[in-house]
mmCIF file with all atom_site columns, C-alpha atoms in Angstrom:
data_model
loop_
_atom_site.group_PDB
_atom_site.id
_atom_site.type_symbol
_atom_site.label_atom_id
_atom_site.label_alt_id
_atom_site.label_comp_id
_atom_site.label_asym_id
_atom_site.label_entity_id
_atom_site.label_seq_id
_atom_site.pdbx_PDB_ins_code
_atom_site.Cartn_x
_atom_site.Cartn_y
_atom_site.Cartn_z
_atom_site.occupancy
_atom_site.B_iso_or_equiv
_atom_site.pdbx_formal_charge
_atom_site.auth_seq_id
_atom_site.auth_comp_id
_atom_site.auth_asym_id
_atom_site.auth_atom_id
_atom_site.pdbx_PDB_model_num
ATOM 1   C CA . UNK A 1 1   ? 95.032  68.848  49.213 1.00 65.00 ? 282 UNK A CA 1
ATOM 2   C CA . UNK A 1 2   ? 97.773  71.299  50.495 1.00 74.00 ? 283 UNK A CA 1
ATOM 3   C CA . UNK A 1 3   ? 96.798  73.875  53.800 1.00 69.00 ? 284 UNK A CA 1
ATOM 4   C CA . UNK A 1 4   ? 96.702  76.510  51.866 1.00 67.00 ? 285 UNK A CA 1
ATOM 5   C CA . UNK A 1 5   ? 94.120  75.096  49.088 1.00 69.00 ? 286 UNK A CA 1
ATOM 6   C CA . UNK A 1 6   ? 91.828  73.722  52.127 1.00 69.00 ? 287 UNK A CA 1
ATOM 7   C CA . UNK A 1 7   ? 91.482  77.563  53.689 1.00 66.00 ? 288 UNK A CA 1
ATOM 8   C CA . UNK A 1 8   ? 91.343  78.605  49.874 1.00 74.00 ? 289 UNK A CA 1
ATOM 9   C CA . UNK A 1 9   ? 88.231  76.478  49.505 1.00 75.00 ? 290 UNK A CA 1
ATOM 10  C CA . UNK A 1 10  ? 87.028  77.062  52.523 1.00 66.00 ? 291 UNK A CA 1
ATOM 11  C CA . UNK A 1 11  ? 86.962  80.964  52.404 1.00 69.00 ? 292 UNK A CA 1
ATOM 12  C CA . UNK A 1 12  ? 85.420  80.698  48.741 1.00 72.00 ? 293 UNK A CA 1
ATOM 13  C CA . UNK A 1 13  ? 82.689  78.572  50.413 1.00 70.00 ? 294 UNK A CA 1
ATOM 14  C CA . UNK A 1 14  ? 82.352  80.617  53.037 1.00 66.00 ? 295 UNK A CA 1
ATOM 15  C CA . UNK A 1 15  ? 82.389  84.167  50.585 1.00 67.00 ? 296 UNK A CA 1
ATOM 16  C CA . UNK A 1 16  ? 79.679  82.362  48.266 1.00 66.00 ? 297 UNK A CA 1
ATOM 17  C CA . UNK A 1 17  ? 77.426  81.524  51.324 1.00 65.00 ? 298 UNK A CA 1
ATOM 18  C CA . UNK A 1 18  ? 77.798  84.975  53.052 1.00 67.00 ? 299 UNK A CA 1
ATOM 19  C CA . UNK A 1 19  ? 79.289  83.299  56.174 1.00 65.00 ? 300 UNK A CA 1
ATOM 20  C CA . UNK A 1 20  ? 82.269  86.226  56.447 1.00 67.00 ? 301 UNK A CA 1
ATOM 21  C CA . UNK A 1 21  ? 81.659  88.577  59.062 1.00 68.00 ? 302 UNK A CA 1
ATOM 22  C CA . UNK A 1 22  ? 84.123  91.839  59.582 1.00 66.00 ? 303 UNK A CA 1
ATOM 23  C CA . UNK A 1 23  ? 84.451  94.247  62.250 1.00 62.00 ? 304 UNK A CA 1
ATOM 24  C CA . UNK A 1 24  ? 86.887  96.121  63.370 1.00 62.00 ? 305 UNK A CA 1
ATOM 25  C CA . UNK A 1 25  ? 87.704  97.925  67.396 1.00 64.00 ? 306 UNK A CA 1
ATOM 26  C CA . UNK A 1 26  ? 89.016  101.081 68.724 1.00 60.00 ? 307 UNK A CA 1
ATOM 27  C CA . UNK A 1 27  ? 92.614  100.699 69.609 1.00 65.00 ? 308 UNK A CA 1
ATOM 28  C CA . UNK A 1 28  ? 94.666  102.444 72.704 1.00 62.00 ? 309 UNK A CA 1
ATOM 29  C CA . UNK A 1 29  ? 97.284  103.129 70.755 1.00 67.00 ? 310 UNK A CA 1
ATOM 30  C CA . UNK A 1 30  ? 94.884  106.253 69.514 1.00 74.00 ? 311 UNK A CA 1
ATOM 31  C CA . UNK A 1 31  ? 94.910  108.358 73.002 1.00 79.00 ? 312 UNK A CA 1
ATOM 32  C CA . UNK A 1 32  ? 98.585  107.454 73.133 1.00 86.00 ? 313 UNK A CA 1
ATOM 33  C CA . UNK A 1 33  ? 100.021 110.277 71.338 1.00 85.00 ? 314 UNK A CA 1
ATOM 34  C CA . UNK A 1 34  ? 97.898  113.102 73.719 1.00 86.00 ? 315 UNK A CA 1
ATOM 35  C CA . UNK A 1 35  ? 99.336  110.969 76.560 1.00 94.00 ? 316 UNK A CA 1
ATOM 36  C CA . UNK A 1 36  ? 103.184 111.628 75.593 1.00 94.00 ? 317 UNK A CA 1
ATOM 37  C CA . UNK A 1 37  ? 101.651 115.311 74.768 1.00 93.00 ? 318 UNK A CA 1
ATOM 38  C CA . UNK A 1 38  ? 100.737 115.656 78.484 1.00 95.00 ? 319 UNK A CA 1
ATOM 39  C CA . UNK A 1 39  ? 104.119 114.308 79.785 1.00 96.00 ? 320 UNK A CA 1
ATOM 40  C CA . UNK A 1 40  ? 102.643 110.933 80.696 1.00 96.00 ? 321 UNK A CA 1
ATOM 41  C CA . UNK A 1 41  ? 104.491 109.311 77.660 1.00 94.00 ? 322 UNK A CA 1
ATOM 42  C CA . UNK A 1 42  ? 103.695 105.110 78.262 1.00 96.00 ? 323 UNK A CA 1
ATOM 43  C CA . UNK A 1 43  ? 106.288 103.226 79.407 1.00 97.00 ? 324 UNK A CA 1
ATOM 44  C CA . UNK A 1 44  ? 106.438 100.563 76.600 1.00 95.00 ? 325 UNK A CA 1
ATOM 45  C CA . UNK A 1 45  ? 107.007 103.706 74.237 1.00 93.00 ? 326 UNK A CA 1
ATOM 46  C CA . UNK A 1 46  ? 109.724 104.845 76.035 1.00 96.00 ? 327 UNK A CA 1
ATOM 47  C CA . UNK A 1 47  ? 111.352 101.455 76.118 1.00 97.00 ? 328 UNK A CA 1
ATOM 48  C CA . UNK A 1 48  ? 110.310 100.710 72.540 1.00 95.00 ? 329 UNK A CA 1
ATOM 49  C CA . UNK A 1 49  ? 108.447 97.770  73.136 1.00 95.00 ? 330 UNK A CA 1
ATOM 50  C CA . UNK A 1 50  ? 104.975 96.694  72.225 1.00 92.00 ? 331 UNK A CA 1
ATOM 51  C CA . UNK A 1 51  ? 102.414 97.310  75.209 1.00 93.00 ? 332 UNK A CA 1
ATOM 52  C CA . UNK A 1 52  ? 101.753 94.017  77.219 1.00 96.00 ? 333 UNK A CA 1
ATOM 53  C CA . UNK A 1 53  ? 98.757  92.456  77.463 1.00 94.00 ? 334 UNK A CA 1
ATOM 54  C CA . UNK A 1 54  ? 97.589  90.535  80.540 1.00 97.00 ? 335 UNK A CA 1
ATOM 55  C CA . UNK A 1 55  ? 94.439  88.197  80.122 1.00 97.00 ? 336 UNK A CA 1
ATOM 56  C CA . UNK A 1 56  ? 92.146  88.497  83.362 1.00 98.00 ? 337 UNK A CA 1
ATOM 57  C CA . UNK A 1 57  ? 89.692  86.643  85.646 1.00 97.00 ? 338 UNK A CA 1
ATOM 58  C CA . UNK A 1 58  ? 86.745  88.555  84.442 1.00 97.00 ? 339 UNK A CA 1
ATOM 59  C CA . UNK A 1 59  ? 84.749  86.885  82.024 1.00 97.00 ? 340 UNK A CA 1
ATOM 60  C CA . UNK A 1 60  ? 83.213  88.266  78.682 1.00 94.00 ? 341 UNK A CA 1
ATOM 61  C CA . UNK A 1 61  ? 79.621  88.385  78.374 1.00 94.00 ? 342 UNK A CA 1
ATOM 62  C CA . UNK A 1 62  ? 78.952  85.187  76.834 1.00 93.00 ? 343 UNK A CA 1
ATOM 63  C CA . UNK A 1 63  ? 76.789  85.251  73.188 1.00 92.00 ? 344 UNK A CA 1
ATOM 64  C CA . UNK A 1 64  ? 76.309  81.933  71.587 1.00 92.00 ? 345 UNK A CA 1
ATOM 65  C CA . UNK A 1 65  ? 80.052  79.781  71.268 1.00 91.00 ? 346 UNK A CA 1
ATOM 66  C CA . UNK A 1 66  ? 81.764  83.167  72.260 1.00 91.00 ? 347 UNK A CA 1
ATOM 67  C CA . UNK A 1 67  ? 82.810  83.424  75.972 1.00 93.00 ? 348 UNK A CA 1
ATOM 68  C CA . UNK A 1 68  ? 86.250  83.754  76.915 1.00 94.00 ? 349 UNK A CA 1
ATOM 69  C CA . UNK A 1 69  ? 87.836  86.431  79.548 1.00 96.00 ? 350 UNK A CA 1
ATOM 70  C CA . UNK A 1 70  ? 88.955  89.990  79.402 1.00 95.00 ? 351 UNK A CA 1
ATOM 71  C CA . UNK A 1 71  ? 92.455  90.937  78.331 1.00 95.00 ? 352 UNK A CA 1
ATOM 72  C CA . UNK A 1 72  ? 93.863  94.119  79.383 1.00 96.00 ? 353 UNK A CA 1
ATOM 73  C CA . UNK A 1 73  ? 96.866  96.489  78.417 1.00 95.00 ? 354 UNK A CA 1
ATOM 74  C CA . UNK A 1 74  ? 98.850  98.152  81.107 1.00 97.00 ? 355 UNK A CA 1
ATOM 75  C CA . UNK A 1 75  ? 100.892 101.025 81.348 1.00 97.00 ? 356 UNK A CA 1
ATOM 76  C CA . UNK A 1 76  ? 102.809 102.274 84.691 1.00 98.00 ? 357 UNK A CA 1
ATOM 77  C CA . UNK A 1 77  ? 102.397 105.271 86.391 1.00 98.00 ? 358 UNK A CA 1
ATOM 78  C CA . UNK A 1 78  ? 102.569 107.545 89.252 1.00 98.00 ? 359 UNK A CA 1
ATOM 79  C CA . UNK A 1 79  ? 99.541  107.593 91.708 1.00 98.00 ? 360 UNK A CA 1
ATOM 80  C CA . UNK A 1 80  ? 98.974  111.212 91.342 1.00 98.00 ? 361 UNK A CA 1
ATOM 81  C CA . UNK A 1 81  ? 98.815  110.966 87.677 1.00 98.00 ? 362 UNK A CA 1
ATOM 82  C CA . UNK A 1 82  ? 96.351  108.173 87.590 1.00 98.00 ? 363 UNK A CA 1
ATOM 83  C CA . UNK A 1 83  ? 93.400  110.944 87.550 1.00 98.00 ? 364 UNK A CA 1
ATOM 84  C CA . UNK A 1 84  ? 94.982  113.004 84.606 1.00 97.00 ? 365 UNK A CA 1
ATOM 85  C CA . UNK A 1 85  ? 95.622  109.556 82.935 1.00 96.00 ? 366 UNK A CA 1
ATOM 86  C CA . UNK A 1 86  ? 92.351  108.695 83.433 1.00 96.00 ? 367 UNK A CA 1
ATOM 87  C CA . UNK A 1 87  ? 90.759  112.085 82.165 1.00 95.00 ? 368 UNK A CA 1
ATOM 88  C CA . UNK A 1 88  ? 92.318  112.138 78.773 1.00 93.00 ? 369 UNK A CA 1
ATOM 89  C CA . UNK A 1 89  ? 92.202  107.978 78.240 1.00 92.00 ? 370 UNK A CA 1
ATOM 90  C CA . UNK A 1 90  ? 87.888  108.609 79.190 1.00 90.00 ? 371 UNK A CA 1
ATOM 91  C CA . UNK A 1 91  ? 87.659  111.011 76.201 1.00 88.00 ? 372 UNK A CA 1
ATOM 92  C CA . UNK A 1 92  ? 87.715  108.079 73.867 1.00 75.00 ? 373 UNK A CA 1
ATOM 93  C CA . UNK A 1 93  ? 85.695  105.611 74.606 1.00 80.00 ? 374 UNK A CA 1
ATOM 94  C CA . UNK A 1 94  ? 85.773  104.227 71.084 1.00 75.00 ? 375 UNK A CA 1
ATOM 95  C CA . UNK A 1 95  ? 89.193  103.596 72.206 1.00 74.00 ? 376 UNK A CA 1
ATOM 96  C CA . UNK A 1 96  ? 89.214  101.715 74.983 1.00 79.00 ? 377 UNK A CA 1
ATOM 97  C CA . UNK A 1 97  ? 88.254  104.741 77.114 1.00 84.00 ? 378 UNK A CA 1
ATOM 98  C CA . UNK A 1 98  ? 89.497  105.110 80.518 1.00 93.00 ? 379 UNK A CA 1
ATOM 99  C CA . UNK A 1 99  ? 91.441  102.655 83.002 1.00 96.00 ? 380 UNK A CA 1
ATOM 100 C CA . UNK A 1 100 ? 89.164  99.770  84.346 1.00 96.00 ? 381 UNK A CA 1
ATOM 101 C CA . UNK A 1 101 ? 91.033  98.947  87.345 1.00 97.00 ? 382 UNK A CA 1
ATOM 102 C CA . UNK A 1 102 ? 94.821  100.732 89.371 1.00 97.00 ? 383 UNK A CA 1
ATOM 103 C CA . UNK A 1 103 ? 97.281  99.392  91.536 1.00 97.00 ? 384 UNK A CA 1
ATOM 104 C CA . UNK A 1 104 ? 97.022  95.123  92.539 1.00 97.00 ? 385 UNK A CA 1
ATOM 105 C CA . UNK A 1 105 ? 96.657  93.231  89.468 1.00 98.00 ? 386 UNK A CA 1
ATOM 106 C CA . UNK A 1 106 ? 95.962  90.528  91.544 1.00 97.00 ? 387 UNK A CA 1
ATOM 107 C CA . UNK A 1 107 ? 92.076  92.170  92.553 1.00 98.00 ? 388 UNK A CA 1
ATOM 108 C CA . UNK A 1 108 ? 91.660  91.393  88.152 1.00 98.00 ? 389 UNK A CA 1
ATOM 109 C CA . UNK A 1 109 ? 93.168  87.721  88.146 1.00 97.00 ? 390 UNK A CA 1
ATOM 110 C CA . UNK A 1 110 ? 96.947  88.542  87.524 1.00 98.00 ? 391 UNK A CA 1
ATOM 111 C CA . UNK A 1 111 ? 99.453  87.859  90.228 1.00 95.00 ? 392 UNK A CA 1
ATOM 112 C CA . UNK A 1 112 ? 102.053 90.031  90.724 1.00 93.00 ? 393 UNK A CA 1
ATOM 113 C CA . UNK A 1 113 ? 104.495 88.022  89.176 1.00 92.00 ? 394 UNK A CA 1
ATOM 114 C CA . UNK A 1 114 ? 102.743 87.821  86.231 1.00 94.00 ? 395 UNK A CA 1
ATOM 115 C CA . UNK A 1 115 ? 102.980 91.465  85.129 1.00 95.00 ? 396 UNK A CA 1
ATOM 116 C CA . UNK A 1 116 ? 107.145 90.867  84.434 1.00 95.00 ? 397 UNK A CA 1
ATOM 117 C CA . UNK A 1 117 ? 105.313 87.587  82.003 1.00 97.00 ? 398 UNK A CA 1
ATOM 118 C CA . UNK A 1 118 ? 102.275 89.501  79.759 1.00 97.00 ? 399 UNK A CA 1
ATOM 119 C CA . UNK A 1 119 ? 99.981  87.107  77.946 1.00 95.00 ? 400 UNK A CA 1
ATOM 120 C CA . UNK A 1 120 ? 100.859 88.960  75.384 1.00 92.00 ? 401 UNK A CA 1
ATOM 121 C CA . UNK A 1 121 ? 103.255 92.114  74.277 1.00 93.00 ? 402 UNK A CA 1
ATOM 122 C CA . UNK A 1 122 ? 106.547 93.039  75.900 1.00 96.00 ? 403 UNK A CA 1
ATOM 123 C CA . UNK A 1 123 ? 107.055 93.403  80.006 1.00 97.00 ? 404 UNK A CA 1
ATOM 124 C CA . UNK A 1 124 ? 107.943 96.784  80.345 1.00 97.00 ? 405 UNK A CA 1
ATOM 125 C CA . UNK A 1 125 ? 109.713 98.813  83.575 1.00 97.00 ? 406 UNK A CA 1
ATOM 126 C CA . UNK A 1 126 ? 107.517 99.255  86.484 1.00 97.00 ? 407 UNK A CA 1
ATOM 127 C CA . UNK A 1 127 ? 109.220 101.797 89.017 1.00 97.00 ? 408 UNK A CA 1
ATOM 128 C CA . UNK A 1 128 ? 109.351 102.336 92.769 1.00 97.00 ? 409 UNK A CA 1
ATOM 129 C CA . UNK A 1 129 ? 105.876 104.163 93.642 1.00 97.00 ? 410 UNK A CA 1
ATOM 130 C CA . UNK A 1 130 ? 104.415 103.357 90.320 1.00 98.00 ? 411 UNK A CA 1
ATOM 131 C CA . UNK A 1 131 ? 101.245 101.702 89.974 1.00 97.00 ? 412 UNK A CA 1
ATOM 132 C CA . UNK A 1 132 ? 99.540  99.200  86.909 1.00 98.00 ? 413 UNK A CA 1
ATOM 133 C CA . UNK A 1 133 ? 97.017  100.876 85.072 1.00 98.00 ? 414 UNK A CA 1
ATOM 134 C CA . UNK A 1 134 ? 94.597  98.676  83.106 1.00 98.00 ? 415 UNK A CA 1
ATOM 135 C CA . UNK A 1 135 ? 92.472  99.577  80.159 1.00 95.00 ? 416 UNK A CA 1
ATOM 136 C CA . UNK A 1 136 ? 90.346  96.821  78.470 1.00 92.00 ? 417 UNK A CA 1
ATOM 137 C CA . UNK A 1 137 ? 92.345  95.664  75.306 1.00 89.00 ? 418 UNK A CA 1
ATOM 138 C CA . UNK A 1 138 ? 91.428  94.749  71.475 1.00 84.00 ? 419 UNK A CA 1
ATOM 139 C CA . UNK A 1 139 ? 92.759  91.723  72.179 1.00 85.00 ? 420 UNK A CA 1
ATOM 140 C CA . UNK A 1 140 ? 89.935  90.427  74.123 1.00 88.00 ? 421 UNK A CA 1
ATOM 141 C CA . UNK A 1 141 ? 88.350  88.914  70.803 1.00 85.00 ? 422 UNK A CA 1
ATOM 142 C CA . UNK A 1 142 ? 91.098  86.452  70.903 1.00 86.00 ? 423 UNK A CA 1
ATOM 143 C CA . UNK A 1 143 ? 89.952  84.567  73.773 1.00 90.00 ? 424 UNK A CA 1
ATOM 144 C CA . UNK A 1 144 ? 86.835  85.032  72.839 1.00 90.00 ? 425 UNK A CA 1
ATOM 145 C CA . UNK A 1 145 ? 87.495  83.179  69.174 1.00 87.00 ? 426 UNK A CA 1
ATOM 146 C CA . UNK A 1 146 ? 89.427  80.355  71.129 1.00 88.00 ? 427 UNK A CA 1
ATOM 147 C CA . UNK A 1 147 ? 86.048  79.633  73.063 1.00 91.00 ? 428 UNK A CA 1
ATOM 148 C CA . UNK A 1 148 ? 84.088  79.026  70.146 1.00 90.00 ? 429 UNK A CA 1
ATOM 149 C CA . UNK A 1 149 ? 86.705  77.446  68.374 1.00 88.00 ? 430 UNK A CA 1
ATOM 150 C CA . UNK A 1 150 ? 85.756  78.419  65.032 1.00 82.00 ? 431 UNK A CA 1
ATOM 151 C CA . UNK A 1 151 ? 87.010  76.531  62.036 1.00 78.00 ? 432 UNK A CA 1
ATOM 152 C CA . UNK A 1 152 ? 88.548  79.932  60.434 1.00 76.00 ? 433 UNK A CA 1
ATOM 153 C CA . UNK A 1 153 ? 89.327  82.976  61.881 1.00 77.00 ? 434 UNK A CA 1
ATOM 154 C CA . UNK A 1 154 ? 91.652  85.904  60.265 1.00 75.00 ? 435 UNK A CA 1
ATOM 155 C CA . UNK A 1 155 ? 92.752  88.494  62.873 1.00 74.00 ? 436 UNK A CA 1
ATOM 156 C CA . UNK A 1 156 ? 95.486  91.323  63.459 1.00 66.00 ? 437 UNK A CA 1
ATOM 157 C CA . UNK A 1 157 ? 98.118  90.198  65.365 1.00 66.00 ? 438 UNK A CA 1
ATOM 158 C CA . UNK A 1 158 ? 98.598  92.214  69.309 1.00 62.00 ? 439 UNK A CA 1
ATOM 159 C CA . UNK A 1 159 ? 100.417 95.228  68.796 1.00 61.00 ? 440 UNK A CA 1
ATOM 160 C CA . UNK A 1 160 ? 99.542  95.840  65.052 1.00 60.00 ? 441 UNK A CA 1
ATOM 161 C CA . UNK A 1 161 ? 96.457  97.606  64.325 1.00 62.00 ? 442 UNK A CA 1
ATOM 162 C CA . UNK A 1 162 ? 94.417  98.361  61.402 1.00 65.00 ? 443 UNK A CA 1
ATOM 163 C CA . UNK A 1 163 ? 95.593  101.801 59.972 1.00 68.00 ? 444 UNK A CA 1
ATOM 164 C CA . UNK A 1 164 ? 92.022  104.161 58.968 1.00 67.00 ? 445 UNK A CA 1
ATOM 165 C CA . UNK A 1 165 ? 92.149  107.856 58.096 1.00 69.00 ? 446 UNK A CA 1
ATOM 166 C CA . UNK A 1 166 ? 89.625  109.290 60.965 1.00 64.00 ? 447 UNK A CA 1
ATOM 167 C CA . UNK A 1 167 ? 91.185  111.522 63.007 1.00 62.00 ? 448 UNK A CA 1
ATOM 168 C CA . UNK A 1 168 ? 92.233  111.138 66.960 1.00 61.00 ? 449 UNK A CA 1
ATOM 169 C CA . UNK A 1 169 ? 90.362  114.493 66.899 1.00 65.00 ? 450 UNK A CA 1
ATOM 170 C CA . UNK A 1 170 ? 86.595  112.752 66.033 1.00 63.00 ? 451 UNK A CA 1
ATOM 171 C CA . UNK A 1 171 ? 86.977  110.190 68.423 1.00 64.00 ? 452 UNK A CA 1
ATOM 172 C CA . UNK A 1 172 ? 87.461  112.876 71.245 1.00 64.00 ? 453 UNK A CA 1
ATOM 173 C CA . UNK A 1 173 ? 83.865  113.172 72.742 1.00 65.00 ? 454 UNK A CA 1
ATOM 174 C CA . UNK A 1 174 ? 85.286  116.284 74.509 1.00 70.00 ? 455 UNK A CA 1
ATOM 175 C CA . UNK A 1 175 ? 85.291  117.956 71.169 1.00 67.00 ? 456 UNK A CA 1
ATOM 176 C CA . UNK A 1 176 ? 82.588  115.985 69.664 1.00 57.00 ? 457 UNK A CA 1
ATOM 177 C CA . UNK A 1 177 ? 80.396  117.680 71.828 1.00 55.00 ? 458 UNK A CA 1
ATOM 178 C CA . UNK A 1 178 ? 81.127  120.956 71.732 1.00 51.00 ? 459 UNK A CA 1
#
């Protein structure tokens, strides 16, 4: 039997016994455009490179075989535009939300050195007086999934999301509440 006819028979299996389970996460990518809007346009955009990815020292909330650590997306910038960063990222928690952690990596389990080396992603530019910013990343499944070591797992890859037609707009709580 060929690869592809063992996952073939396996996901028929598993479709027939109702063992498929779907979901789907908010993405950072979403806030990105008001970002570049406010004139804090992300580095990796402005170097045309995919966002990278660092995984951390803090560990998941474990929930049967799934453990695994935190992985986090970073973008540079200024320290006096960390709080307007911060405002418009927080308006979509569905998103990511706001930062989790500015300035040394190293205080979330990546060394310095690391951050020109992302897990995952492109390095991108970080420039005199600029600090990391950190937002918990969609890619945290992943290392979740390699703790349970599942027998079968489909999943996007980093840096390409699923596409959906609800608006930026209805994920903003700013306007969902008024």
């Amino acid at each position: 039997m060929t690869e592809q006819e063992s996952i073939e028979e396996y996901l028929h299996e598993a479709e027939e016994e109702n063992k498929l389970v779907s979901f789907l996460l908010g993405c950072s990518f979403s806030w990105e455009g008001m970002l570049t809007e406010a004139g804090l346009i992300p580095r990796h955009i402005e170097e045309h490179r995919n966002v990278p990815m660092y995984i951390t020292n803090i560990p998941n909330r474990t929930s049967g075989p799934f453990g695994g650590f935190l992985v986090v997306s970073m973008r540079p910038y200024r320290p006096e535009q960390v709080p307007q960063v911060a405002a418009i990222t927080s308006r979509f928690p569905g998103a990511h939300g706001g930062p989790i952690h500015s300035g040394d990596p190293d205080k979330i389990g990546i060394s310095p050195d690391r951050l020109g080396q992302p897990d995952f992603g492109d390095a991108v530019t970080i420039r005199d007086g600029e600090l990391p910013v950190f937002w918990a990343c969609g890619v945290t499944p992943q290392t979740a999934i390699m703790a349970a070591a599942l027998p079968l797992v489909i999943t996007h890859s980093p840096g390409h999301m699923f596409v959906t037609d609800i608006l930026i707009e209805e994920m903003d709580i700013q306007q969902c509440s008024t």
